[in-house]
């Protein structure tokens, strides 16, 4: 079933929107159908098997982020929840600051801004510069407790050198937090190599899973500093011992999961990750980067078209954002709507048209979508 038959998209649909919400592979849809059927026929009779699937998923997520242990992996609702668990778990002191960038998706901005009443200052670095990491590091000082960035920016597509930032944080004793939603499932990732203390990503973009189930990686040392704000039967050391009155929070990241797990999402996400593992993340990354590189070259050779995504090696992932000279903001928005009508599924971000093709999209489809965009650009102003 790999890979074409895994993506039986509707005839004529060109799906270039994995940076927003990805497509479910065939096997994910099958897993959900089977799980639904099973629930209808026999309820939770096979709960022990479901727990095996849950444990399998934790293992796959551990490999995806290259965590030291599956105990570092928590299953949370979404990126925002994962970041909130960290933001409201740390013991802030008035005068502390958090360094970030001025290109973050609201999930990785609002939660930190919400700490302002506690005297915590968010410092966003302007990263539309030649050396974005230097701009970020320059904002850190003795009061910086945490540095938080997206590994790949949702709008510009800029990919940061997270090893460089992580090494800096480790040297300065700053907590390094990554919103990896635009990397995981598209690019190889190594939480160990980049010295990440926190990695969060929902599964519904490049990982090709459903919305509402995210991975939260926390490094062991950091995890024990985070105070909990949610409690329940599922986050205790002796899970399932319901007669016991005394309890302790478990040492593993399961402490961030207070109650019943999202079993439907677990079955779906596990299936999606099994596809990425079958293909291999090295191969997925190779295809994603080859595709975006070739596509960006086409944009650069097209007169009147402007590339908004950096194209230097190492500076991009799967996101390509572009616009047309002489076409207004409203004109681009109109073009985006027309593209959607013509079954080119994409996004309008930062004033440009954002294409985010995954590994299974063909060059022909991508070029066809771009031809449609160029044609439309001649009809708007
Ligand atoms: C960089 C980034 N972070 C987070 C999110 C989504 O956050 P959540 O998983 O909380 O919905 C997006 C969605 O577009 C994103 O691009």
mmCIF file of C-alpha atoms and ligand atoms in Angstrom:
data_model
loop_
_atom_site.group_PDB
_atom_site.id
_atom_site.type_symbol
_atom_site.label_atom_id
_atom_site.label_comp_id
_atom_site.label_asym_id
_atom_site.label_seq_id
_atom_site.Cartn_x
_atom_site.Cartn_y
_atom_site.Cartn_z
ATOM 1 C CA UNK A 1 0.000 0.000 0.000
ATOM 2 C CA UNK A 2 2.948 2.426 -0.224
ATOM 3 C CA UNK A 3 2.790 5.221 -0.968
ATOM 4 C CA UNK A 4 0.367 6.135 -3.747
ATOM 5 C CA UNK A 5 -2.481 3.912 -2.569
ATOM 6 C CA UNK A 6 -2.089 5.320 0.916
ATOM 7 C CA UNK A 7 -3.327 8.671 -0.387
ATOM 8 C CA UNK A 8 -6.427 8.098 -2.516
ATOM 9 C CA UNK A 9 -7.286 11.783 -2.699
ATOM 10 C CA UNK A 10 -10.327 12.927 -4.652
ATOM 11 C CA UNK A 11 -9.757 13.194 -8.400
ATOM 12 C CA UNK A 12 -8.301 16.584 -9.278
ATOM 13 C CA UNK A 13 -7.481 17.617 -5.721
ATOM 14 C CA UNK A 14 -3.960 18.948 -5.177
ATOM 15 C CA UNK A 15 -3.312 18.936 -1.461
ATOM 16 C CA UNK A 16 -0.621 21.417 -0.461
ATOM 17 C CA UNK A 17 -1.705 22.267 3.058
ATOM 18 C CA UNK A 18 0.136 19.972 5.463
ATOM 19 C CA UNK A 19 1.360 22.989 7.422
ATOM 20 C CA UNK A 20 -2.306 23.568 8.351
ATOM 21 C CA UNK A 21 -4.047 20.192 8.570
ATOM 22 C CA UNK A 22 -2.606 17.148 6.806
ATOM 23 C CA UNK A 23 -4.298 14.268 5.006
ATOM 24 C CA UNK A 24 -4.966 10.953 6.746
ATOM 25 C CA UNK A 25 -3.322 8.002 5.029
ATOM 26 C CA UNK A 26 -5.530 5.086 3.998
ATOM 27 C CA UNK A 27 -4.310 2.986 6.932
ATOM 28 C CA UNK A 28 -5.304 5.695 9.428
ATOM 29 C CA UNK A 29 -8.838 5.820 8.065
ATOM 30 C CA UNK A 30 -8.928 2.002 8.258
ATOM 31 C CA UNK A 31 -7.702 2.013 11.870
ATOM 32 C CA UNK A 32 -10.447 4.466 12.838
ATOM 33 C CA UNK A 33 -13.118 2.444 11.027
ATOM 34 C CA UNK A 34 -11.952 -0.768 12.692
ATOM 35 C CA UNK A 35 -11.888 0.887 16.108
ATOM 36 C CA UNK A 36 -15.395 2.260 15.605
ATOM 37 C CA UNK A 37 -16.694 -1.142 14.515
ATOM 38 C CA UNK A 38 -15.040 -2.806 17.492
ATOM 39 C CA UNK A 39 -16.574 -0.298 19.925
ATOM 40 C CA UNK A 40 -19.978 -0.877 18.392
ATOM 41 C CA UNK A 41 -19.715 -4.688 18.491
ATOM 42 C CA UNK A 42 -17.969 -5.322 21.802
ATOM 43 C CA UNK A 43 -17.358 -2.055 23.628
ATOM 44 C CA UNK A 44 -14.062 -2.003 25.467
ATOM 45 C CA UNK A 45 -13.709 -5.796 25.771
ATOM 46 C CA UNK A 46 -10.255 -5.593 24.206
ATOM 47 C CA UNK A 47 -9.031 -2.720 26.407
ATOM 48 C CA UNK A 48 -5.697 -4.492 27.109
ATOM 49 C CA UNK A 49 -5.047 -4.447 23.351
ATOM 50 C CA UNK A 50 -5.873 -0.751 23.235
ATOM 51 C CA UNK A 51 -3.289 -0.185 25.955
ATOM 52 C CA UNK A 52 -0.754 -2.031 23.834
ATOM 53 C CA UNK A 53 -1.530 0.343 20.962
ATOM 54 C CA UNK A 54 -1.096 3.272 23.337
ATOM 55 C CA UNK A 55 2.269 1.967 24.440
ATOM 56 C CA UNK A 56 3.267 1.348 20.804
ATOM 57 C CA UNK A 57 2.380 4.958 20.019
ATOM 58 C CA UNK A 58 4.554 6.258 22.860
ATOM 59 C CA UNK A 59 7.431 4.210 21.442
ATOM 60 C CA UNK A 60 6.913 5.622 17.962
ATOM 61 C CA UNK A 61 6.769 9.179 19.323
ATOM 62 C CA UNK A 62 9.920 8.534 21.325
ATOM 63 C CA UNK A 63 11.680 7.521 18.112
ATOM 64 C CA UNK A 64 10.204 10.446 16.176
ATOM 65 C CA UNK A 65 11.677 13.031 18.553
ATOM 66 C CA UNK A 66 14.613 10.822 19.577
ATOM 67 C CA UNK A 67 13.812 11.038 23.275
ATOM 68 C CA UNK A 68 15.995 9.138 25.729
ATOM 69 C CA UNK A 69 13.005 7.212 27.065
ATOM 70 C CA UNK A 70 9.315 6.638 26.378
ATOM 71 C CA UNK A 71 8.840 7.977 29.927
ATOM 72 C CA UNK A 72 9.661 11.429 28.532
ATOM 73 C CA UNK A 73 6.586 11.325 26.275
ATOM 74 C CA UNK A 74 3.168 12.615 27.340
ATOM 75 C CA UNK A 75 0.053 12.498 25.211
ATOM 76 C CA UNK A 76 -1.700 15.853 25.458
ATOM 77 C CA UNK A 77 -4.493 17.546 23.529
ATOM 78 C CA UNK A 78 -2.581 19.989 21.384
ATOM 79 C CA UNK A 79 0.495 22.164 21.176
ATOM 80 C CA UNK A 80 -1.182 24.952 23.132
ATOM 81 C CA UNK A 81 -1.958 22.625 26.021
ATOM 82 C CA UNK A 82 1.595 21.265 26.084
ATOM 83 C CA UNK A 83 3.073 24.757 26.169
ATOM 84 C CA UNK A 84 0.575 25.807 28.848
ATOM 85 C CA UNK A 85 1.588 22.852 31.045
ATOM 86 C CA UNK A 86 5.146 24.160 30.923
ATOM 87 C CA UNK A 87 4.277 27.857 31.296
ATOM 88 C CA UNK A 88 2.052 27.206 34.326
ATOM 89 C CA UNK A 89 4.308 24.518 35.778
ATOM 90 C CA UNK A 90 7.390 26.688 36.186
ATOM 91 C CA UNK A 91 7.985 28.707 39.288
ATOM 92 C CA UNK A 92 8.429 32.209 37.855
ATOM 93 C CA UNK A 93 10.057 35.085 39.649
ATOM 94 C CA UNK A 94 9.087 38.672 38.885
ATOM 95 C CA UNK A 95 11.736 40.055 36.519
ATOM 96 C CA UNK A 96 12.261 36.754 34.678
ATOM 97 C CA UNK A 97 12.135 36.949 30.915
ATOM 98 C CA UNK A 98 11.381 34.593 28.049
ATOM 99 C CA UNK A 99 13.085 35.010 24.697
ATOM 100 C CA UNK A 100 11.303 34.071 21.487
ATOM 101 C CA UNK A 101 10.818 35.370 17.931
ATOM 102 C CA UNK A 102 8.453 37.792 16.250
ATOM 103 C CA UNK A 103 7.208 35.107 13.834
ATOM 104 C CA UNK A 104 5.626 32.619 16.223
ATOM 105 C CA UNK A 105 2.183 31.130 15.721
ATOM 106 C CA UNK A 106 -0.151 32.475 18.469
ATOM 107 C CA UNK A 107 0.087 29.167 20.412
ATOM 108 C CA UNK A 108 3.713 29.931 21.170
ATOM 109 C CA UNK A 109 3.146 33.585 22.032
ATOM 110 C CA UNK A 110 -0.122 34.030 23.898
ATOM 111 C CA UNK A 111 0.659 31.572 26.678
ATOM 112 C CA UNK A 112 3.933 33.367 27.466
ATOM 113 C CA UNK A 113 2.292 36.791 27.246
ATOM 114 C CA UNK A 114 -0.263 35.556 29.771
ATOM 115 C CA UNK A 115 2.517 35.411 32.383
ATOM 116 C CA UNK A 116 2.866 39.203 32.348
ATOM 117 C CA UNK A 117 0.830 39.683 35.566
ATOM 118 C CA UNK A 118 3.507 37.531 37.291
ATOM 119 C CA UNK A 119 6.162 40.024 36.169
ATOM 120 C CA UNK A 120 7.464 37.830 33.350
ATOM 121 C CA UNK A 121 8.499 39.622 30.184
ATOM 122 C CA UNK A 122 8.325 38.090 26.685
ATOM 123 C CA UNK A 123 11.094 39.326 24.378
ATOM 124 C CA UNK A 124 10.479 38.591 20.684
ATOM 125 C CA UNK A 125 13.529 38.764 18.417
ATOM 126 C CA UNK A 126 13.178 40.038 14.864
ATOM 127 C CA UNK A 127 14.339 37.016 12.868
ATOM 128 C CA UNK A 128 13.927 38.402 9.347
ATOM 129 C CA UNK A 129 17.705 38.958 9.369
ATOM 130 C CA UNK A 130 20.812 37.180 8.036
ATOM 131 C CA UNK A 131 21.613 35.474 11.331
ATOM 132 C CA UNK A 132 18.320 34.822 13.140
ATOM 133 C CA UNK A 133 19.907 32.696 15.883
ATOM 134 C CA UNK A 134 22.308 35.536 16.752
ATOM 135 C CA UNK A 135 19.314 37.905 16.966
ATOM 136 C CA UNK A 136 17.570 35.507 19.354
ATOM 137 C CA UNK A 137 20.616 34.906 21.523
ATOM 138 C CA UNK A 138 21.335 38.640 21.710
ATOM 139 C CA UNK A 139 18.063 39.142 23.605
ATOM 140 C CA UNK A 140 19.026 36.719 26.364
ATOM 141 C CA UNK A 141 20.471 38.013 29.615
ATOM 142 C CA UNK A 142 20.951 36.852 33.182
ATOM 143 C CA UNK A 143 17.174 37.002 33.760
ATOM 144 C CA UNK A 144 16.280 34.739 30.820
ATOM 145 C CA UNK A 145 14.701 31.557 32.160
ATOM 146 C CA UNK A 146 13.361 30.093 28.935
ATOM 147 C CA UNK A 147 13.885 30.351 25.184
ATOM 148 C CA UNK A 148 10.997 29.208 23.022
ATOM 149 C CA UNK A 149 10.865 29.018 19.225
ATOM 150 C CA UNK A 150 9.203 27.113 16.428
ATOM 151 C CA UNK A 151 11.723 24.888 14.703
ATOM 152 C CA UNK A 152 10.150 25.932 11.371
ATOM 153 C CA UNK A 153 8.070 29.110 11.196
ATOM 154 C CA UNK A 154 4.459 28.607 10.134
ATOM 155 C CA UNK A 155 4.278 31.581 7.790
ATOM 156 C CA UNK A 156 7.720 32.360 6.346
ATOM 157 C CA UNK A 157 8.831 28.717 6.479
ATOM 158 C CA UNK A 158 12.162 29.787 8.017
ATOM 159 C CA UNK A 159 13.921 26.853 9.665
ATOM 160 C CA UNK A 160 16.044 27.724 12.673
ATOM 161 C CA UNK A 161 19.316 26.107 13.650
ATOM 162 C CA UNK A 162 17.969 24.453 16.776
ATOM 163 C CA UNK A 163 21.256 22.694 17.602
ATOM 164 C CA UNK A 164 22.949 26.081 17.819
ATOM 165 C CA UNK A 165 20.184 27.535 19.990
ATOM 166 C CA UNK A 166 20.059 24.446 22.194
ATOM 167 C CA UNK A 167 23.815 24.451 22.758
ATOM 168 C CA UNK A 168 23.633 28.113 23.736
ATOM 169 C CA UNK A 169 20.758 27.438 26.160
ATOM 170 C CA UNK A 170 22.586 24.536 27.736
ATOM 171 C CA UNK A 171 25.671 26.714 28.303
ATOM 172 C CA UNK A 172 23.609 29.536 29.799
ATOM 173 C CA UNK A 173 21.316 27.296 31.843
ATOM 174 C CA UNK A 174 18.226 28.497 29.964
ATOM 175 C CA UNK A 175 15.267 26.150 29.426
ATOM 176 C CA UNK A 176 15.003 25.357 25.706
ATOM 177 C CA UNK A 177 11.437 24.867 24.471
ATOM 178 C CA UNK A 178 10.492 23.911 20.924
ATOM 179 C CA UNK A 179 7.207 24.104 19.081
ATOM 180 C CA UNK A 180 8.066 21.384 16.572
ATOM 181 C CA UNK A 181 4.696 21.085 14.852
ATOM 182 C CA UNK A 182 6.105 22.244 11.509
ATOM 183 C CA UNK A 183 9.024 19.783 11.696
ATOM 184 C CA UNK A 184 7.838 16.507 13.180
ATOM 185 C CA UNK A 185 6.726 14.140 10.448
ATOM 186 C CA UNK A 186 8.438 16.196 7.735
ATOM 187 C CA UNK A 187 12.033 16.442 8.966
ATOM 188 C CA UNK A 188 14.305 14.248 11.038
ATOM 189 C CA UNK A 189 14.350 15.455 14.607
ATOM 190 C CA UNK A 190 16.667 14.835 17.529
ATOM 191 C CA UNK A 191 15.683 16.177 20.942
ATOM 192 C CA UNK A 192 18.953 14.899 22.368
ATOM 193 C CA UNK A 193 21.205 16.505 19.769
ATOM 194 C CA UNK A 194 19.509 19.895 20.047
ATOM 195 C CA UNK A 195 19.442 19.785 23.868
ATOM 196 C CA UNK A 196 15.703 20.399 23.953
ATOM 197 C CA UNK A 197 14.087 20.502 27.371
ATOM 198 C CA UNK A 198 10.589 20.652 25.922
ATOM 199 C CA UNK A 199 9.246 19.597 22.507
ATOM 200 C CA UNK A 200 5.562 19.929 21.658
ATOM 201 C CA UNK A 201 3.648 19.160 18.485
ATOM 202 C CA UNK A 202 0.111 18.261 17.587
ATOM 203 C CA UNK A 203 -0.275 15.288 15.258
ATOM 204 C CA UNK A 204 -2.542 16.750 12.607
ATOM 205 C CA UNK A 205 -0.033 18.389 10.292
ATOM 206 C CA UNK A 206 3.030 16.612 8.887
ATOM 207 C CA UNK A 207 2.505 13.558 11.114
ATOM 208 C CA UNK A 208 -0.716 12.955 9.156
ATOM 209 C CA UNK A 209 -2.841 12.200 12.217
ATOM 210 C CA UNK A 210 -6.082 13.589 13.591
ATOM 211 C CA UNK A 211 -6.484 16.902 15.390
ATOM 212 C CA UNK A 212 -6.528 16.859 19.183
ATOM 213 C CA UNK A 213 -3.669 14.508 20.072
ATOM 214 C CA UNK A 214 -0.211 15.942 20.584
ATOM 215 C CA UNK A 215 3.179 14.801 21.805
ATOM 216 C CA UNK A 216 4.812 16.585 24.732
ATOM 217 C CA UNK A 217 8.438 15.649 25.356
ATOM 218 C CA UNK A 218 9.946 16.845 28.638
ATOM 219 C CA UNK A 219 13.497 16.202 29.686
ATOM 220 C CA UNK A 220 13.599 14.322 32.964
ATOM 221 C CA UNK A 221 15.376 17.070 34.972
ATOM 222 C CA UNK A 222 12.935 19.722 33.808
ATOM 223 C CA UNK A 223 9.857 17.552 34.296
ATOM 224 C CA UNK A 224 10.512 17.339 38.021
ATOM 225 C CA UNK A 225 10.561 21.136 38.283
ATOM 226 C CA UNK A 226 7.104 21.511 36.738
ATOM 227 C CA UNK A 227 4.305 21.789 39.240
ATOM 228 C CA UNK A 228 1.099 20.125 38.168
ATOM 229 C CA UNK A 229 -2.177 21.944 37.750
ATOM 230 C CA UNK A 230 -4.340 19.003 36.717
ATOM 231 C CA UNK A 231 -4.896 15.848 38.734
ATOM 232 C CA UNK A 232 -6.732 12.573 38.311
ATOM 233 C CA UNK A 233 -6.597 8.791 38.472
ATOM 234 C CA UNK A 234 -4.332 8.416 35.445
ATOM 235 C CA UNK A 235 -1.321 10.440 36.608
ATOM 236 C CA UNK A 236 -0.504 8.369 39.702
ATOM 237 C CA UNK A 237 2.382 5.959 40.186
ATOM 238 C CA UNK A 238 0.147 2.937 40.831
ATOM 239 C CA UNK A 239 -2.078 3.226 37.822
ATOM 240 C CA UNK A 240 -5.228 1.119 38.063
ATOM 241 C CA UNK A 241 -5.029 0.407 41.816
ATOM 242 C CA UNK A 242 -8.389 2.048 42.450
ATOM 243 C CA UNK A 243 -8.796 0.819 46.043
ATOM 244 C CA UNK A 244 -5.675 2.552 47.214
ATOM 245 C CA UNK A 245 -6.246 5.855 49.036
ATOM 246 C CA UNK A 246 -2.684 7.194 49.086
ATOM 247 C CA UNK A 247 -1.079 8.209 45.831
ATOM 248 C CA UNK A 248 1.963 9.791 44.315
ATOM 249 C CA UNK A 249 2.314 11.431 40.956
ATOM 250 C CA UNK A 250 4.182 9.155 38.588
ATOM 251 C CA UNK A 251 7.747 10.035 37.668
ATOM 252 C CA UNK A 252 7.081 9.609 33.969
ATOM 253 C CA UNK A 253 5.493 12.195 31.697
ATOM 254 C CA UNK A 254 2.176 10.402 32.224
ATOM 255 C CA UNK A 255 1.895 12.796 35.173
ATOM 256 C CA UNK A 256 0.632 15.332 32.611
ATOM 257 C CA UNK A 257 -2.269 13.058 31.661
ATOM 258 C CA UNK A 258 -4.856 13.326 34.436
ATOM 259 C CA UNK A 259 -7.636 11.102 33.071
ATOM 260 C CA UNK A 260 -8.797 8.705 30.379
ATOM 261 C CA UNK A 261 -6.709 8.794 27.224
ATOM 262 C CA UNK A 262 -7.974 9.761 23.773
ATOM 263 C CA UNK A 263 -8.081 6.137 22.569
ATOM 264 C CA UNK A 264 -9.627 6.936 19.217
ATOM 265 C CA UNK A 265 -6.906 9.482 18.493
ATOM 266 C CA UNK A 266 -4.275 7.047 19.744
ATOM 267 C CA UNK A 267 -5.365 4.400 17.242
ATOM 268 C CA UNK A 268 -5.350 6.933 14.434
ATOM 269 C CA UNK A 269 -2.023 8.567 15.267
ATOM 270 C CA UNK A 270 -0.351 5.200 15.766
ATOM 271 C CA UNK A 271 -1.409 4.173 12.266
ATOM 272 C CA UNK A 272 -0.182 7.444 10.736
ATOM 273 C CA UNK A 273 3.191 7.091 12.426
ATOM 274 C CA UNK A 274 3.499 3.505 11.255
ATOM 275 C CA UNK A 275 3.414 4.817 7.688
ATOM 276 C CA UNK A 276 6.156 7.372 8.400
ATOM 277 C CA UNK A 277 8.222 4.598 9.965
ATOM 278 C CA UNK A 278 7.650 2.290 7.007
ATOM 279 C CA UNK A 279 8.860 4.986 4.631
ATOM 280 C CA UNK A 280 11.573 6.058 7.079
ATOM 281 C CA UNK A 281 12.028 9.617 8.301
ATOM 282 C CA UNK A 282 15.308 9.995 6.388
ATOM 283 C CA UNK A 283 13.468 9.234 3.168
ATOM 284 C CA UNK A 284 10.499 11.436 4.096
ATOM 285 C CA UNK A 285 12.858 14.331 4.812
ATOM 286 C CA UNK A 286 14.807 13.760 1.608
ATOM 287 C CA UNK A 287 11.630 13.906 -0.451
ATOM 288 C CA UNK A 288 10.206 16.924 1.393
ATOM 289 C CA UNK A 289 13.423 18.922 1.035
ATOM 290 C CA UNK A 290 14.034 17.888 -2.604
ATOM 291 C CA UNK A 291 10.503 18.907 -3.493
ATOM 292 C CA UNK A 292 10.647 22.293 -1.784
ATOM 293 C CA UNK A 293 14.110 23.008 -3.198
ATOM 294 C CA UNK A 294 13.039 22.263 -6.778
ATOM 295 C CA UNK A 295 9.832 24.240 -6.310
ATOM 296 C CA UNK A 296 11.655 27.255 -4.894
ATOM 297 C CA UNK A 297 14.007 27.213 -7.900
ATOM 298 C CA UNK A 298 10.965 27.376 -10.180
ATOM 299 C CA UNK A 299 9.613 30.354 -8.227
ATOM 300 C CA UNK A 300 12.958 32.136 -8.412
ATOM 301 C CA UNK A 301 13.027 31.666 -12.194
ATOM 302 C CA UNK A 302 9.483 32.990 -12.654
ATOM 303 C CA UNK A 303 9.438 36.674 -13.440
ATOM 304 C CA UNK A 304 7.018 38.656 -11.303
ATOM 305 C CA UNK A 305 6.982 36.019 -8.596
ATOM 306 C CA UNK A 306 8.690 36.617 -5.266
ATOM 307 C CA UNK A 307 9.828 33.895 -2.884
ATOM 308 C CA UNK A 308 9.079 34.735 0.765
ATOM 309 C CA UNK A 309 10.738 31.601 2.195
ATOM 310 C CA UNK A 310 14.522 31.532 2.678
ATOM 311 C CA UNK A 311 16.061 29.112 0.184
ATOM 312 C CA UNK A 312 19.563 28.665 1.593
ATOM 313 C CA UNK A 313 20.248 25.014 2.519
ATOM 314 C CA UNK A 314 19.224 24.310 6.123
ATOM 315 C CA UNK A 315 16.908 27.316 6.222
ATOM 316 C CA UNK A 316 13.682 25.716 5.005
ATOM 317 C CA UNK A 317 11.506 22.686 5.665
ATOM 318 C CA UNK A 318 8.287 21.798 3.863
ATOM 319 C CA UNK A 319 6.738 25.272 3.703
ATOM 320 C CA UNK A 320 7.036 27.513 0.633
ATOM 321 C CA UNK A 321 5.459 30.953 0.728
ATOM 322 C CA UNK A 322 5.387 33.213 -2.324
ATOM 323 C CA UNK A 323 3.688 36.285 -3.719
ATOM 324 C CA UNK A 324 3.431 38.219 -6.962
ATOM 325 C CA UNK A 325 4.818 41.702 -7.594
ATOM 326 C CA UNK A 326 2.118 44.247 -8.297
ATOM 327 C CA UNK A 327 -0.595 42.164 -6.653
ATOM 328 C CA UNK A 328 -2.072 43.669 -3.474
ATOM 329 C CA UNK A 329 -2.811 41.909 -0.184
ATOM 330 C CA UNK A 330 -6.483 41.684 -1.140
ATOM 331 C CA UNK A 331 -5.465 40.422 -4.582
ATOM 332 C CA UNK A 332 -3.507 37.575 -2.995
ATOM 333 C CA UNK A 333 -6.399 36.737 -0.732
ATOM 334 C CA UNK A 334 -8.650 36.584 -3.762
ATOM 335 C CA UNK A 335 -6.118 34.360 -5.552
ATOM 336 C CA UNK A 336 -6.040 32.033 -2.577
ATOM 337 C CA UNK A 337 -9.832 31.676 -2.689
ATOM 338 C CA UNK A 338 -9.691 30.985 -6.410
ATOM 339 C CA UNK A 339 -6.976 28.368 -5.902
ATOM 340 C CA UNK A 340 -9.129 26.627 -3.310
ATOM 341 C CA UNK A 341 -12.072 26.711 -5.692
ATOM 342 C CA UNK A 342 -9.882 25.109 -8.335
ATOM 343 C CA UNK A 343 -9.023 22.333 -5.867
ATOM 344 C CA UNK A 344 -5.543 23.547 -5.012
ATOM 345 C CA UNK A 345 -5.676 23.241 -1.233
ATOM 346 C CA UNK A 346 -3.257 25.761 0.247
ATOM 347 C CA UNK A 347 -3.189 28.669 2.704
ATOM 348 C CA UNK A 348 -2.953 32.438 2.744
ATOM 349 C CA UNK A 349 -0.317 33.440 5.313
ATOM 350 C CA UNK A 350 1.746 36.564 5.837
ATOM 351 C CA UNK A 351 0.359 38.142 2.672
ATOM 352 C CA UNK A 352 1.550 35.271 0.495
ATOM 353 C CA UNK A 353 0.317 31.979 -0.885
ATOM 354 C CA UNK A 354 1.639 29.112 1.243
ATOM 355 C CA UNK A 355 2.146 25.688 -0.314
ATOM 356 C CA UNK A 356 3.147 22.868 2.030
ATOM 357 C CA UNK A 357 3.495 19.614 0.056
ATOM 358 C CA UNK A 358 4.310 16.406 1.908
ATOM 359 C CA UNK A 359 6.624 13.600 0.739
ATOM 360 C CA UNK A 360 3.980 11.803 -1.323
ATOM 361 C CA UNK A 361 2.998 14.807 -3.474
ATOM 362 C CA UNK A 362 4.398 14.614 -6.985
ATOM 363 C CA UNK A 363 6.440 17.365 -8.674
ATOM 364 C CA UNK A 364 3.846 17.336 -11.479
ATOM 365 C CA UNK A 365 1.034 18.182 -9.069
ATOM 366 C CA UNK A 366 3.062 20.926 -7.469
ATOM 367 C CA UNK A 367 3.990 22.442 -10.825
ATOM 368 C CA UNK A 368 0.384 22.239 -11.991
ATOM 369 C CA UNK A 369 -0.747 24.086 -8.850
ATOM 370 C CA UNK A 370 1.885 26.753 -9.426
ATOM 371 C CA UNK A 371 0.830 27.179 -13.072
ATOM 372 C CA UNK A 372 -2.722 27.832 -11.844
ATOM 373 C CA UNK A 373 -1.384 30.394 -9.334
ATOM 374 C CA UNK A 374 0.628 32.188 -12.018
ATOM 375 C CA UNK A 375 -2.400 32.255 -14.338
ATOM 376 C CA UNK A 376 -4.551 33.692 -11.537
ATOM 377 C CA UNK A 377 -1.932 36.335 -10.725
ATOM 378 C CA UNK A 378 -2.487 37.797 -14.184
ATOM 379 C CA UNK A 379 -6.171 38.273 -13.457
ATOM 380 C CA UNK A 380 -5.905 40.176 -10.158
ATOM 381 C CA UNK A 381 -4.219 43.379 -9.028
HETATM 382 C C1 LIG B 1 3.867 26.726 14.670
HETATM 383 C C2 LIG B 1 2.509 26.266 15.112
HETATM 384 N N1 LIG B 1 2.296 25.943 16.384
HETATM 385 C C3 LIG B 1 1.094 25.487 16.811
HETATM 386 C C4 LIG B 1 0.039 25.344 15.932
HETATM 387 C C5 LIG B 1 -1.266 24.793 16.382
HETATM 388 O O1 LIG B 1 -1.367 24.704 17.755
HETATM 389 P P1 LIG B 1 -2.362 23.673 18.440
HETATM 390 O O2 LIG B 1 -1.787 22.311 18.289
HETATM 391 O O3 LIG B 1 -2.439 24.128 19.833
HETATM 392 O O4 LIG B 1 -3.681 23.803 17.738
HETATM 393 C C6 LIG B 1 0.209 25.696 14.590
HETATM 394 C C7 LIG B 1 -0.924 25.587 13.640
HETATM 395 O O5 LIG B 1 -0.932 26.141 12.581
HETATM 396 C C8 LIG B 1 1.480 26.144 14.180
HETATM 397 O O6 LIG B 1 1.711 26.434 12.890
#
